[in-house]
Each structure stands twice: as C-alpha cells, then as structure tokens.
CSV table of C-alpha atoms in Angstrom, one decimal:
chain,number,residue,atom,x,y,z
A,7,MET,CA,49.1,-30.2,-169.8
A,8,SER,CA,46.6,-28.7,-171.8
A,9,TYR,CA,47.1,-25.5,-173.4
A,10,TYR,CA,44.8,-23.9,-171.3
A,11,GLN,CA,46.7,-24.5,-168.4
A,12,ARG,CA,49.6,-23.0,-169.6
A,13,LEU,CA,48.9,-20.3,-167.6
A,14,GLU,CA,49.0,-22.4,-164.4
A,15,GLU,CA,51.7,-24.2,-165.0
A,16,MET,CA,53.9,-21.0,-165.7
A,17,ASN,CA,52.8,-19.4,-161.9
A,18,TYR,CA,53.5,-22.8,-160.8
A,19,MET,CA,57.2,-23.1,-162.7
A,20,ALA,CA,57.9,-19.4,-160.8
A,21,GLU,CA,57.1,-20.8,-157.5
A,22,GLU,CA,59.3,-23.6,-158.0
A,23,ALA,CA,62.3,-20.9,-158.8
A,24,GLU,CA,61.2,-18.8,-155.4
A,25,MET,CA,61.6,-23.4,-153.9
A,26,VAL,CA,65.1,-22.7,-155.4
A,27,ASP,CA,66.0,-19.8,-153.7
A,28,PHE,CA,64.7,-21.3,-150.5
A,29,VAL,CA,66.5,-24.3,-151.2
A,30,ASP,CA,69.6,-22.8,-152.2
A,31,GLU,CA,69.2,-21.2,-148.1
A,32,MET,CA,68.9,-24.0,-146.7
A,33,VAL,CA,70.9,-26.6,-148.1
A,34,GLY,CA,73.8,-24.1,-148.9
A,35,GLY,CA,73.7,-21.7,-145.8
A,36,ALA,CA,76.6,-20.4,-145.6
A,37,ALA,CA,76.8,-20.9,-149.7
A,38,ALA,CA,74.0,-18.7,-150.0
A,39,ALA,CA,74.9,-16.0,-148.4
A,40,ALA,CA,78.4,-15.7,-149.8
A,41,ALA,CA,76.0,-15.6,-152.7
A,42,ASP,CA,74.4,-12.6,-151.5
A,43,GLY,CA,77.5,-10.6,-149.9
A,44,VAL,CA,77.2,-11.3,-146.3
A,45,GLU,CA,80.4,-10.3,-145.0
A,46,ASP,CA,80.9,-12.9,-142.1
A,47,VAL,CA,81.2,-15.1,-144.8
A,48,GLU,CA,84.2,-15.7,-146.6
A,49,ALA,CA,84.5,-16.3,-150.1
A,50,ASP,CA,87.0,-18.8,-149.9
A,51,GLU,CA,84.9,-20.5,-147.6
A,52,TYR,CA,81.6,-20.3,-150.5
A,53,ASP,CA,84.1,-21.6,-153.0
A,54,LEU,CA,84.7,-24.5,-149.9
A,55,ILE,CA,81.4,-25.3,-150.3
A,56,THR,CA,80.1,-25.5,-153.9
A,57,LYS,CA,83.5,-26.6,-155.5
A,58,VAL,CA,82.7,-29.4,-158.4
A,59,THR,CA,84.7,-32.9,-156.7
A,60,ASP,CA,83.0,-35.8,-157.6
A,61,THR,CA,82.1,-39.2,-155.3
A,62,SER,CA,83.5,-42.2,-155.4
A,63,SER,CA,81.6,-45.2,-153.4
A,64,GLY,CA,85.0,-45.6,-151.5
A,65,GLN,CA,85.1,-42.1,-150.7
A,66,ALA,CA,80.5,-42.9,-149.6
A,67,ARG,CA,81.9,-45.8,-147.4
A,68,ASN,CA,83.9,-43.4,-145.7
A,69,GLY,CA,81.8,-41.2,-144.9
A,70,GLN,CA,81.3,-38.9,-147.2
A,71,ASP,CA,77.8,-37.0,-148.6
A,72,ILE,CA,77.2,-39.1,-152.2
A,73,GLN,CA,76.4,-35.5,-153.6
A,74,GLY,CA,79.7,-33.9,-152.4
A,75,ILE,CA,77.7,-31.9,-149.6
A,76,PRO,CA,79.3,-30.6,-146.8
A,77,TRP,CA,77.0,-30.6,-144.0
A,78,GLU,CA,79.9,-30.5,-141.4
A,79,ARG,CA,80.4,-26.9,-142.6
A,80,LEU,CA,76.6,-26.0,-142.7
A,81,ASN,CA,73.9,-24.4,-141.1
A,82,ILE,CA,71.9,-27.3,-140.9
A,83,SER,CA,72.0,-31.0,-141.2
A,84,ARG,CA,71.1,-33.8,-143.8
A,85,GLU,CA,68.1,-35.2,-141.6
A,86,ASN,CA,67.0,-31.2,-140.9
A,87,TYR,CA,66.6,-30.4,-144.3
A,88,ARG,CA,65.0,-33.7,-145.4
A,89,SER,CA,62.4,-32.9,-143.1
A,90,THR,CA,61.7,-29.8,-144.1
A,91,ARG,CA,62.0,-30.9,-147.7
A,92,LEU,CA,59.6,-33.1,-147.0
A,93,GLU,CA,56.8,-30.5,-145.4
A,94,GLN,CA,57.7,-27.5,-147.7
A,95,TYR,CA,58.2,-29.1,-151.2
A,96,LYS,CA,54.7,-28.7,-153.5
A,97,ASN,CA,53.4,-31.5,-156.1
A,98,TYR,CA,51.9,-30.0,-158.6
A,99,GLU,CA,48.3,-31.4,-159.1
A,100,ASN,CA,46.3,-30.7,-162.4
A,101,ILE,CA,43.1,-31.6,-159.9
A,102,PRO,CA,43.9,-30.1,-156.3
A,103,LEU,CA,43.9,-32.1,-154.0
A,104,SER,CA,44.4,-35.3,-155.2
A,105,GLY,CA,47.9,-35.8,-153.4
A,106,GLU,CA,46.4,-35.7,-149.8
A,107,ALA,CA,43.7,-37.6,-151.0
A,108,VAL,CA,45.9,-40.8,-151.4
A,109,ASP,CA,48.0,-39.5,-148.2
A,110,LYS,CA,44.8,-40.0,-146.0
A,111,GLU,CA,44.1,-43.9,-147.3
A,112,CYS,CA,47.4,-45.1,-148.5
A,113,LYS,CA,50.4,-46.1,-146.8
A,114,GLN,CA,54.3,-46.9,-147.8
A,115,MET,CA,55.2,-50.0,-148.3
A,116,GLU,CA,58.0,-50.8,-146.0
A,117,LYS,CA,61.4,-50.0,-146.5
A,118,GLY,CA,65.1,-52.4,-146.0
A,119,GLY,CA,65.5,-53.7,-149.9
A,120,HIS,CA,69.4,-53.5,-150.7
A,121,TYR,CA,69.4,-53.9,-154.4
A,122,TYR,CA,71.5,-51.5,-155.7
A,123,GLU,CA,74.4,-49.6,-153.6
A,124,PHE,CA,76.0,-45.8,-155.0
A,125,PHE,CA,79.1,-45.8,-157.1
A,126,TYR,CA,79.8,-42.8,-158.4
A,127,ASN,CA,78.8,-39.4,-158.7
A,128,THR,CA,79.8,-37.3,-161.5
A,129,ARG,CA,79.6,-33.4,-161.2
A,130,SER,CA,80.7,-32.6,-164.6
A,131,VAL,CA,77.5,-33.9,-166.0
A,132,LYS,CA,75.4,-31.5,-165.4
A,133,PRO,CA,71.6,-32.9,-166.3
A,134,THR,CA,68.8,-29.8,-167.0
A,135,ILE,CA,64.9,-30.4,-167.5
A,136,LEU,CA,62.9,-27.9,-169.9
A,137,HIS,CA,58.9,-28.8,-168.6
A,138,PHE,CA,58.8,-29.6,-165.0
A,139,GLN,CA,56.1,-32.7,-165.6
A,140,LEU,CA,58.8,-34.3,-168.7
A,141,ARG,CA,61.4,-36.3,-167.4
A,142,ASN,CA,62.8,-38.5,-170.1
A,143,LEU,CA,65.9,-36.9,-170.3
A,144,VAL,CA,68.6,-39.9,-169.3
A,145,TRP,CA,68.9,-43.5,-171.1
A,146,ALA,CA,71.6,-45.8,-170.8
A,147,THR,CA,72.7,-48.0,-173.7
A,148,SER,CA,75.1,-50.0,-171.5
A,149,LYS,CA,76.0,-49.9,-168.7
A,150,HIS,CA,79.2,-47.5,-169.1
A,151,ASP,CA,77.1,-45.0,-172.0
A,152,VAL,CA,74.7,-42.7,-171.0
A,153,TYR,CA,72.8,-40.1,-172.9
A,154,LEU,CA,71.3,-37.2,-171.6
A,155,MET,CA,70.1,-33.3,-171.6
A,156,SER,CA,72.0,-31.0,-170.9
A,157,ASN,CA,71.0,-27.2,-171.5
A,158,TYR,CA,70.2,-27.4,-175.4
A,159,SER,CA,72.2,-30.4,-176.1
A,160,VAL,CA,71.9,-34.3,-176.2
A,161,MET,CA,75.1,-35.0,-174.5
A,162,HIS,CA,76.8,-39.1,-174.1
A,163,TRP,CA,78.6,-40.0,-170.9
A,164,SER,CA,81.6,-43.0,-171.2
A,165,SER,CA,81.6,-44.2,-167.8
A,166,ILE,CA,84.8,-45.5,-168.3
A,167,SER,CA,86.5,-42.9,-170.0
A,168,GLY,CA,85.2,-40.1,-168.2
A,169,ASN,CA,84.5,-39.0,-171.3
A,170,LEU,CA,81.5,-36.4,-171.8
A,171,SER,CA,80.8,-35.2,-175.8
A,172,GLU,CA,78.6,-33.8,-177.3
A,173,VAL,CA,75.6,-35.1,-179.1
A,174,ILE,CA,73.9,-32.8,-180.9
A,175,ASP,CA,73.8,-28.9,-180.5
A,176,PHE,CA,70.0,-27.8,-180.5
A,177,ALA,CA,70.8,-24.3,-180.1
A,178,GLY,CA,71.9,-23.4,-183.7
A,179,HIS,CA,70.9,-25.3,-186.9
A,180,VAL,CA,69.9,-29.0,-187.0
A,181,ALA,CA,69.5,-30.5,-191.0
A,182,PRO,CA,69.1,-34.1,-191.8
A,183,SER,CA,72.4,-35.1,-193.8
A,184,GLU,CA,70.0,-38.0,-195.2
A,185,LYS,CA,66.9,-37.5,-197.6
A,186,HIS,CA,64.2,-39.6,-196.8
A,187,ALA,CA,60.1,-38.6,-197.9
A,188,GLY,CA,58.6,-36.7,-195.0
A,189,SER,CA,61.5,-35.0,-194.1
A,190,LEU,CA,62.6,-31.3,-193.0
A,191,LEU,CA,66.0,-31.0,-195.2
A,192,GLU,CA,65.3,-27.2,-193.8
A,193,GLY,CA,65.3,-29.0,-190.4
A,194,PHE,CA,65.6,-26.4,-187.4
A,195,THR,CA,66.7,-23.8,-185.4
A,196,GLN,CA,66.9,-23.3,-181.3
A,197,THR,CA,64.9,-26.3,-180.8
A,198,GLN,CA,63.7,-27.1,-177.4
A,199,ILE,CA,63.8,-30.5,-176.9
A,200,SER,CA,61.2,-31.9,-174.4
A,201,THR,CA,62.0,-35.5,-174.4
A,202,ILE,CA,64.4,-38.1,-175.5
A,203,ALA,CA,64.4,-41.8,-175.6
A,204,VAL,CA,68.2,-43.5,-177.3
A,205,LYS,CA,68.0,-47.2,-177.7
A,206,ASP,CA,70.7,-49.5,-179.7
A,207,ASN,CA,71.9,-47.1,-182.3
A,208,PHE,CA,69.1,-44.9,-182.5
A,209,LEU,CA,67.8,-41.7,-180.7
A,210,VAL,CA,65.2,-39.7,-181.1
A,211,ALA,CA,64.2,-36.4,-179.3
A,212,GLY,CA,60.7,-34.3,-179.6
A,213,GLY,CA,60.5,-30.9,-179.3
A,214,PHE,CA,58.1,-28.6,-177.5
A,215,HIS,CA,56.4,-27.5,-180.6
A,216,GLY,CA,56.5,-31.0,-182.0
A,217,GLU,CA,59.3,-31.6,-183.2
A,218,LEU,CA,60.9,-34.7,-184.0
A,219,THR,CA,64.4,-35.6,-185.1
A,220,CYS,CA,66.1,-38.9,-185.5
A,221,LYS,CA,69.9,-39.9,-185.7
A,222,ARG,CA,72.3,-43.1,-185.9
A,223,LEU,CA,74.4,-43.4,-183.4
A,224,ASP,CA,77.1,-45.0,-185.3
A,225,ARG,CA,76.8,-42.0,-188.1
A,226,GLN,CA,77.5,-38.2,-188.8
A,227,GLY,CA,75.5,-35.8,-188.9
A,228,VAL,CA,71.1,-36.0,-188.6
A,229,SER,CA,68.9,-38.7,-190.3
A,230,PHE,CA,65.5,-37.4,-190.5
A,231,CYS,CA,63.8,-34.2,-189.5
A,232,THR,CA,59.9,-33.5,-189.3
A,233,ARG,CA,56.8,-32.2,-187.2
A,234,THR,CA,54.4,-34.1,-185.8
A,235,THR,CA,52.0,-30.9,-185.8
A,236,TYR,CA,50.8,-28.1,-185.9
A,237,ASP,CA,49.3,-27.1,-184.0
A,238,ASP,CA,49.8,-24.3,-181.4
A,239,ASN,CA,49.7,-27.7,-178.2
A,240,ALA,CA,52.0,-30.0,-180.2
A,241,ILE,CA,54.7,-30.9,-177.2
A,242,THR,CA,56.3,-34.2,-177.7
A,243,ASN,CA,56.0,-35.7,-174.0
A,244,ALA,CA,57.1,-39.1,-174.4
A,245,ILE,CA,58.8,-41.4,-176.9
A,246,GLU,CA,59.0,-45.0,-176.7
A,247,ILE,CA,62.0,-47.4,-179.2
A,248,TYR,CA,61.3,-50.4,-179.4
A,249,ASP,CA,61.2,-53.6,-181.5
A,250,SER,CA,58.1,-54.5,-184.0
A,251,MET,CA,56.3,-57.5,-184.3
A,252,ARG,CA,57.4,-57.8,-187.6
A,253,GLY,CA,60.8,-57.1,-186.8
A,254,GLY,CA,62.6,-53.6,-187.0
A,255,ILE,CA,62.6,-50.9,-185.2
A,256,HIS,CA,59.8,-48.3,-184.4
A,257,PHE,CA,59.3,-45.7,-182.4
A,258,MET,CA,56.5,-44.1,-181.1
A,259,SER,CA,55.3,-39.9,-180.2
A,260,SER,CA,53.5,-39.1,-177.3
A,261,ASN,CA,51.9,-35.6,-177.9
A,262,ASN,CA,49.7,-32.7,-176.1
A,263,ASP,CA,47.2,-32.2,-179.6
A,264,GLY,CA,46.0,-35.3,-178.2
A,265,GLY,CA,47.8,-38.2,-180.9
A,266,LEU,CA,50.2,-41.1,-180.9
A,267,ARG,CA,51.9,-41.8,-184.0
A,268,GLU,CA,54.0,-44.6,-184.6
A,269,TYR,CA,56.8,-44.5,-187.5
A,270,ASP,CA,59.9,-46.9,-188.8
A,271,LEU,CA,62.7,-45.7,-187.2
A,272,GLU,CA,64.6,-47.3,-190.1
A,273,THR,CA,62.8,-45.9,-193.2
A,274,PHE,CA,61.5,-43.2,-191.0
A,275,GLN,CA,58.3,-43.4,-192.3
A,276,PRO,CA,54.7,-42.9,-190.8
A,277,LEU,CA,53.1,-46.2,-189.5
A,278,ASN,CA,50.1,-45.1,-187.5
A,279,HIS,CA,48.7,-42.1,-185.7
A,280,PHE,CA,45.8,-42.7,-183.6
A,281,HIS,CA,43.7,-39.2,-181.8
A,282,PHE,CA,42.7,-39.3,-178.3
A,283,PRO,CA,40.1,-36.4,-176.8
A,284,TRP,CA,43.4,-35.7,-174.1
A,285,PRO,CA,47.0,-35.0,-174.4
A,286,VAL,CA,48.6,-37.8,-174.2
A,287,ASN,CA,51.9,-38.3,-172.2
A,288,HIS,CA,53.2,-41.3,-172.1
A,289,THR,CA,52.8,-44.7,-174.3
A,290,SER,CA,54.0,-48.2,-173.6
A,291,VAL,CA,54.1,-50.8,-176.1
A,292,SER,CA,53.3,-54.5,-174.6
A,293,PRO,CA,55.6,-57.2,-174.8
A,294,ASP,CA,53.7,-59.4,-176.9
A,295,ARG,CA,53.9,-55.6,-179.4
A,296,ARG,CA,50.1,-56.3,-179.0
A,297,LEU,CA,48.7,-53.5,-176.5
A,298,ILE,CA,49.5,-50.0,-176.1
A,299,ALA,CA,49.2,-48.7,-172.6
A,300,VAL,CA,47.9,-44.7,-172.4
A,301,VAL,CA,47.6,-42.1,-170.0
A,302,GLY,CA,47.1,-38.6,-170.6
A,303,ASP,CA,45.6,-35.7,-168.6
A,304,ASN,CA,43.4,-37.9,-167.6
A,305,GLU,CA,42.6,-39.6,-164.4
A,306,ASP,CA,41.6,-43.3,-166.3
A,307,GLY,CA,44.4,-45.2,-168.5
A,308,LEU,CA,44.1,-46.9,-171.5
A,309,LEU,CA,44.7,-50.4,-172.9
A,310,VAL,CA,44.8,-50.2,-177.5
A,311,ASP,CA,44.6,-52.2,-179.5
A,312,SER,CA,48.7,-51.9,-181.6
A,313,GLN,CA,46.9,-52.7,-184.8
A,314,SER,CA,43.5,-50.7,-184.5
A,315,GLY,CA,43.8,-47.8,-181.4
A,316,LYS,CA,40.4,-49.1,-180.4
A,317,THR,CA,40.7,-49.2,-176.5
A,318,VAL,CA,40.5,-52.6,-175.7
A,319,SER,CA,40.1,-51.7,-171.0
A,320,THR,CA,40.1,-48.6,-169.0
A,321,VAL,CA,41.9,-48.7,-165.5
A,322,GLU,CA,39.9,-46.4,-163.0
A,323,GLY,CA,41.7,-45.6,-159.8
A,324,HIS,CA,44.0,-42.1,-160.1
A,325,LEU,CA,43.1,-38.8,-159.1
A,326,ASP,CA,44.7,-36.9,-160.8
A,327,TYR,CA,46.3,-37.0,-164.9
A,328,SER,CA,49.1,-39.2,-165.3
A,329,PHE,CA,53.0,-39.3,-166.8
A,330,ALA,CA,54.0,-41.9,-166.7
A,331,SER,CA,54.0,-46.2,-167.8
A,332,ALA,CA,55.6,-49.5,-168.2
A,333,TRP,CA,55.2,-52.8,-168.6
A,334,HIS,CA,56.4,-55.6,-167.0
A,335,PRO,CA,58.5,-58.1,-169.3
A,336,ASP,CA,56.5,-61.0,-168.5
A,337,GLY,CA,53.3,-58.9,-170.4
A,338,ARG,CA,50.6,-59.4,-167.8
A,339,VAL,CA,51.5,-56.6,-165.9
A,340,PHE,CA,51.7,-53.5,-166.3
A,341,ALA,CA,52.6,-49.8,-164.5
A,342,THR,CA,51.2,-46.5,-164.0
A,343,GLY,CA,53.2,-43.1,-162.4
A,344,ASN,CA,50.4,-40.3,-161.5
A,345,GLN,CA,50.4,-36.5,-159.8
A,346,ASP,CA,48.5,-38.3,-156.9
A,347,LYS,CA,51.7,-39.4,-156.0
A,348,THR,CA,50.9,-43.5,-156.6
A,349,CYS,CA,52.4,-45.9,-158.8
A,350,ARG,CA,49.7,-48.1,-159.9
A,351,VAL,CA,50.2,-52.4,-160.7
A,352,TRP,CA,47.5,-53.6,-163.2
A,353,ASP,CA,47.5,-57.0,-164.3
A,354,ILE,CA,45.0,-57.1,-167.6
A,355,ARG,CA,43.8,-60.9,-166.3
A,356,LYS,CA,42.1,-58.7,-164.2
A,357,LEU,CA,41.7,-54.2,-164.2
A,358,SER,CA,39.3,-53.7,-161.7
A,359,SER,CA,41.5,-52.8,-159.5
A,360,PRO,CA,45.3,-52.2,-159.3
A,361,THR,CA,46.8,-55.4,-157.9
A,362,ALA,CA,48.9,-52.8,-155.6
A,363,ILE,CA,49.7,-48.7,-154.8
A,364,LEU,CA,52.4,-47.6,-154.1
A,365,LYS,CA,52.9,-44.1,-152.5
A,366,GLY,CA,55.6,-41.4,-152.6
A,367,ASN,CA,57.5,-38.9,-149.9
A,368,LEU,CA,57.3,-36.0,-151.5
A,369,GLY,CA,55.6,-35.7,-155.5
A,370,ALA,CA,53.9,-37.3,-158.3
A,371,VAL,CA,55.3,-40.1,-160.3
A,372,ARG,CA,57.2,-39.0,-163.0
A,373,SER,CA,59.1,-41.7,-164.9
A,374,ILE,CA,58.5,-46.1,-164.5
A,375,CYS,CA,60.5,-48.8,-165.7
A,376,PHE,CA,61.0,-52.3,-165.2
A,377,SER,CA,64.3,-54.8,-165.0
A,378,SER,CA,64.8,-57.2,-167.9
A,379,ASP,CA,64.9,-60.0,-165.7
A,380,GLY,CA,61.3,-58.4,-164.0
A,381,GLN,CA,62.4,-58.3,-160.6
A,382,PHE,CA,62.5,-55.0,-160.0
A,383,MET,CA,60.4,-51.8,-160.8
A,384,TYR,CA,61.9,-48.6,-160.6
A,385,VAL,CA,60.0,-45.2,-160.0
A,386,ALA,CA,60.7,-41.7,-159.3
A,387,GLU,CA,59.5,-38.6,-158.1
A,388,PRO,CA,59.8,-35.7,-159.3
A,389,ALA,CA,62.7,-34.9,-157.2
A,390,ASP,CA,64.8,-36.8,-153.9
A,391,PHE,CA,63.7,-40.7,-154.2
A,392,VAL,CA,63.8,-43.2,-156.4
A,393,HIS,CA,62.6,-46.5,-155.3
A,394,VAL,CA,63.3,-49.8,-156.5
A,395,TYR,CA,60.5,-52.7,-155.6
A,396,SER,CA,60.5,-56.4,-156.0
A,397,THR,CA,58.3,-57.8,-157.8
A,398,GLN,CA,59.1,-61.3,-156.0
A,399,ASP,CA,57.9,-59.9,-153.1
A,400,ASP,CA,54.8,-58.4,-154.9
A,401,TYR,CA,55.8,-55.0,-154.5
A,402,ARG,CA,55.7,-54.7,-150.6
A,403,ARG,CA,59.3,-54.2,-150.2
A,404,ARG,CA,61.7,-51.2,-151.4
A,405,GLN,CA,65.3,-49.5,-151.3
A,406,GLU,CA,64.6,-46.1,-151.2
A,407,ILE,CA,67.3,-43.9,-152.6
A,408,ASP,CA,67.7,-40.6,-151.0
A,409,PHE,CA,69.4,-37.4,-152.3
A,410,PHE,CA,68.6,-34.3,-152.7
A,411,GLY,CA,67.4,-32.1,-156.3
A,412,GLU,CA,65.3,-32.7,-158.5
A,413,ILE,CA,65.1,-35.6,-161.3
A,414,SER,CA,65.8,-35.3,-165.2
A,415,GLY,CA,66.0,-38.4,-165.5
A,416,VAL,CA,66.4,-42.4,-164.3
A,417,ALA,CA,67.8,-44.5,-167.0
A,418,LEU,CA,68.3,-49.0,-166.2
A,419,SER,CA,71.3,-50.2,-168.4
A,420,PRO,CA,70.3,-52.9,-170.9
A,421,ASP,CA,71.9,-55.7,-168.6
A,422,ASP,CA,69.8,-54.0,-165.4
A,423,GLU,CA,73.7,-53.6,-163.7
A,424,SER,CA,73.6,-50.0,-163.5
A,425,LEU,CA,70.9,-47.1,-163.1
A,426,TYR,CA,71.6,-44.1,-163.5
A,427,ILE,CA,70.1,-40.4,-162.6
A,428,GLY,CA,70.1,-37.2,-163.7
A,429,ILE,CA,70.2,-34.2,-161.1
A,430,TRP,CA,69.0,-31.0,-161.9
A,431,ASP,CA,70.3,-28.4,-159.1
A,432,ARG,CA,71.9,-24.9,-159.9
A,433,THR,CA,75.0,-26.4,-157.3
A,434,TYR,CA,74.5,-29.2,-157.2
A,435,ALA,CA,73.7,-31.0,-160.2
A,436,SER,CA,75.1,-34.8,-161.4
A,437,LEU,CA,74.6,-37.7,-162.6
A,438,LEU,CA,74.4,-40.8,-160.0
A,439,GLN,CA,75.3,-44.5,-161.0
A,440,TYR,CA,74.5,-47.5,-158.7
A,441,ASN,CA,75.5,-50.4,-159.6
A,442,LYS,CA,73.3,-53.9,-158.7
A,443,ARG,CA,74.3,-55.8,-155.6
A,444,HIS,CA,75.8,-59.2,-155.8
A,445,SER,CA,76.7,-62.3,-153.5
A,446,TYR,CA,80.0,-61.7,-154.5
A,447,GLY,CA,82.6,-58.9,-154.4
A,448,TYR,CA,84.1,-56.7,-156.3
A,449,LEU,CA,86.6,-53.5,-156.6
A,450,ASP,CA,85.8,-50.1,-157.5
A,451,SER,CA,86.7,-49.1,-160.6
A,452,TYR,CA,87.2,-45.3,-158.6
A,453,LEU,CA,89.5,-44.8,-155.7
C-alpha cells in the first residue's frame, strides 16, 4: 500500500463503486429500478423494499432474512445472487494472480460447525469504511457495548438499551482537553479516520495522515493528539492496545511510512520506534509481550523482538501483501491474513511451513482474532463472509457466517459471548450480532 500505488488503488475503488451499482441492480431489483425512475415500479414498492427494519433471532427462525432483504419481492433468489457474487466479486491484489494461484493449490476446510447463533441485526447503526484495505473499525468492550466508525464519527452502540450515541465527531475540530508532553494542543480538523482500537477504558483513533487521537472513555473530551509522522505516506493502518510486560497499558501504531511505534497509554509518551523497509499494515503483540508479529507490503511476515525491534524469524508462503495478524492465547501459535485469500497459521516451534492454510470464498483476509479461551479463530473476508474455525479440530472444521455487504470490522466481546460484524452497504448497512451457542437454552431478549 505504498504511496506510488495510490493511483492504482483509486482506480480499484472506482471499480468498486461500479460494482456497488451492479449490486444495487441485482439485490435491489425493483428498488434499483424505482431509483432509476422506471415507471412500472411504484414508489411505495421501493419504500417497502428499502424500509429500515431490524431483525431478531425469533424473526430469523420464522424465515425472515437476517438483513431484512425481501427476497420474495426481488427479481432474483438469494441462492442465485450468492452465485453471482462469488463469480463477480473482484479481489484486490497487489501481486497479480495471487488469488488464482491459491485457488488451484488449496481446498477449503469442511463447513458444518455451529458455534455462534444469529441474535440481532440493527440497521440504525451504519458502519462505514474509509480505506478499502483497512477493516478494523468495529470493537466490543463487553457483550453489550460496541464502538465503530460511521462516516466522520466514532459511535457507541448499546445492545441492551438500543441506544446509539456519538463519542467523537472528527468532522469538525478535535483538540485535547488535557496537557501532555508532545500533544498537539491545536488538535485536528476534519480528520479522516482509517482505523480505531478500543480496549477497557481507552479509545485510540488513527488518521489518514498519521494522526493519533487518544480518549479515556470515562472522561469528557480528548486526552491526547499527535502526528506519528509528517511523511506524505503516513496512513495509520492499524492500532493495537495491550497490557505491557511491566504493567500499564500500551498501544502500537502501524503506519505506511514503515514505522511501528509504541506508546504508553497512561502518559501518552512514545516508548519505541522501529522501522521496516516496507509499509507496516498490521502488528500483533504476543501474549507474553516478547514478540511482535509484523505484516505489511511484503509477501513475508516477521517475528520481531518487542524490546529491540530486531527480526527474530521470517515466515514465508503468502503470495501477496498481508493486512491481518493475531496470536493464539497460548503464545505459541499466530495467524496472518493476506490478499492471496488465505489465512495461514504458524507455530513458533516450527516456522518452516504453516500448520494450516485456510482459503476464503471471494477475497482477501482483512481481519483475524482468536477467542480468549483459544477454542476459536475468527477470519473475515472483505465482504459477505466471516469464518469461525475450531482450533480444537486443528482448523479443519468451520462455521461460515454468510450475508451480503462489505465488512467494516469484526469484534468479539472479551468473554467471547458476542460476535459483532459491521456491514457497509448503501441500503442494508447494519450491525450483525451473533451469540455463542451453549448446551442450555435461553430466552431471546428481543421478540
């Protein structure tokens, strides 16, 4: 995702906009026709098709589409449209034909796992995406509290109260209300937020031009603003918040200038700055805080010493650039996600080859996370699919969560009970909630 690739990416994004028009035509059916002024489609029919309605688990069990798409009123069935999407969706590649090479070599793992159940879909929440390769824009701090980007605003959604509230509005002027060394007291104006991270009581938002904004969720205002770099190629690609080895809370920023920067989240002071020869797209700190998995605009991934920044090991096998990484809580296994449409699982005791190669359906792996108990790994494609793999079955069994729309982010609650998926779409933008299955029954909160 280097600076000289911007024109190519802009062309891709233009093509994506054209694809959305195609999607409107296929999914919208009568809706698209009405929008284009076709006379034989009544306005009330268009309103009915595009009407904003939520979907509960009870309604879904009775046959309603989880996204509220009225397939019975459209000119195409869900099954046929799924086939069309799989054929037509264009996976973005920095290295040509990387996805095709994987398609020939890899088979998908068996479906049939059923670990999470659909619980609720709210269409009053409208997740959005700024950069098509960066999809870490949804976070859950509890099974009821979700933070996400919606246009210029960081929003908070409570699944208990059904209340959606604004946390920070980046469309206007944002400036710190506290004084800390290195903070830009003048703040920022109209900041384009490319990524966020939320953990415990802290929120960190990264901008398209290297901006970092830190907020304590229990206080009014913003605590800290800074610029990681004034380099032209400064996009903040990812942020990770974590408990440090010596206590306290730190965060790490991955940037397009090749920089990996560590900050203390309580004092907001920089601690480390490591530099790599290519844009850093994502990093993950190991559970023991000794290693950092680093991926970016290179086919290889790195394991780096967290104190010195020196490369300890290199993992080889991906065919394109990577944008996702995550550690299993046992500290021995980590995973990387790539534009070659695969998630690869690695064991630090044998890094010569991956222990598993997991192929997606239609596009790049844009985000990965493990459950806190290590039993599941969650892998998100750019659109339509989130896969839940059973680690106890050596990743050979998976649940496929299937919907329509670009994925702005996937968030797992700290207790693993709730899985949230942000969907970006012109008509059917929403926040999906899935709850973990248990052997005992329970009543739905929404009827």
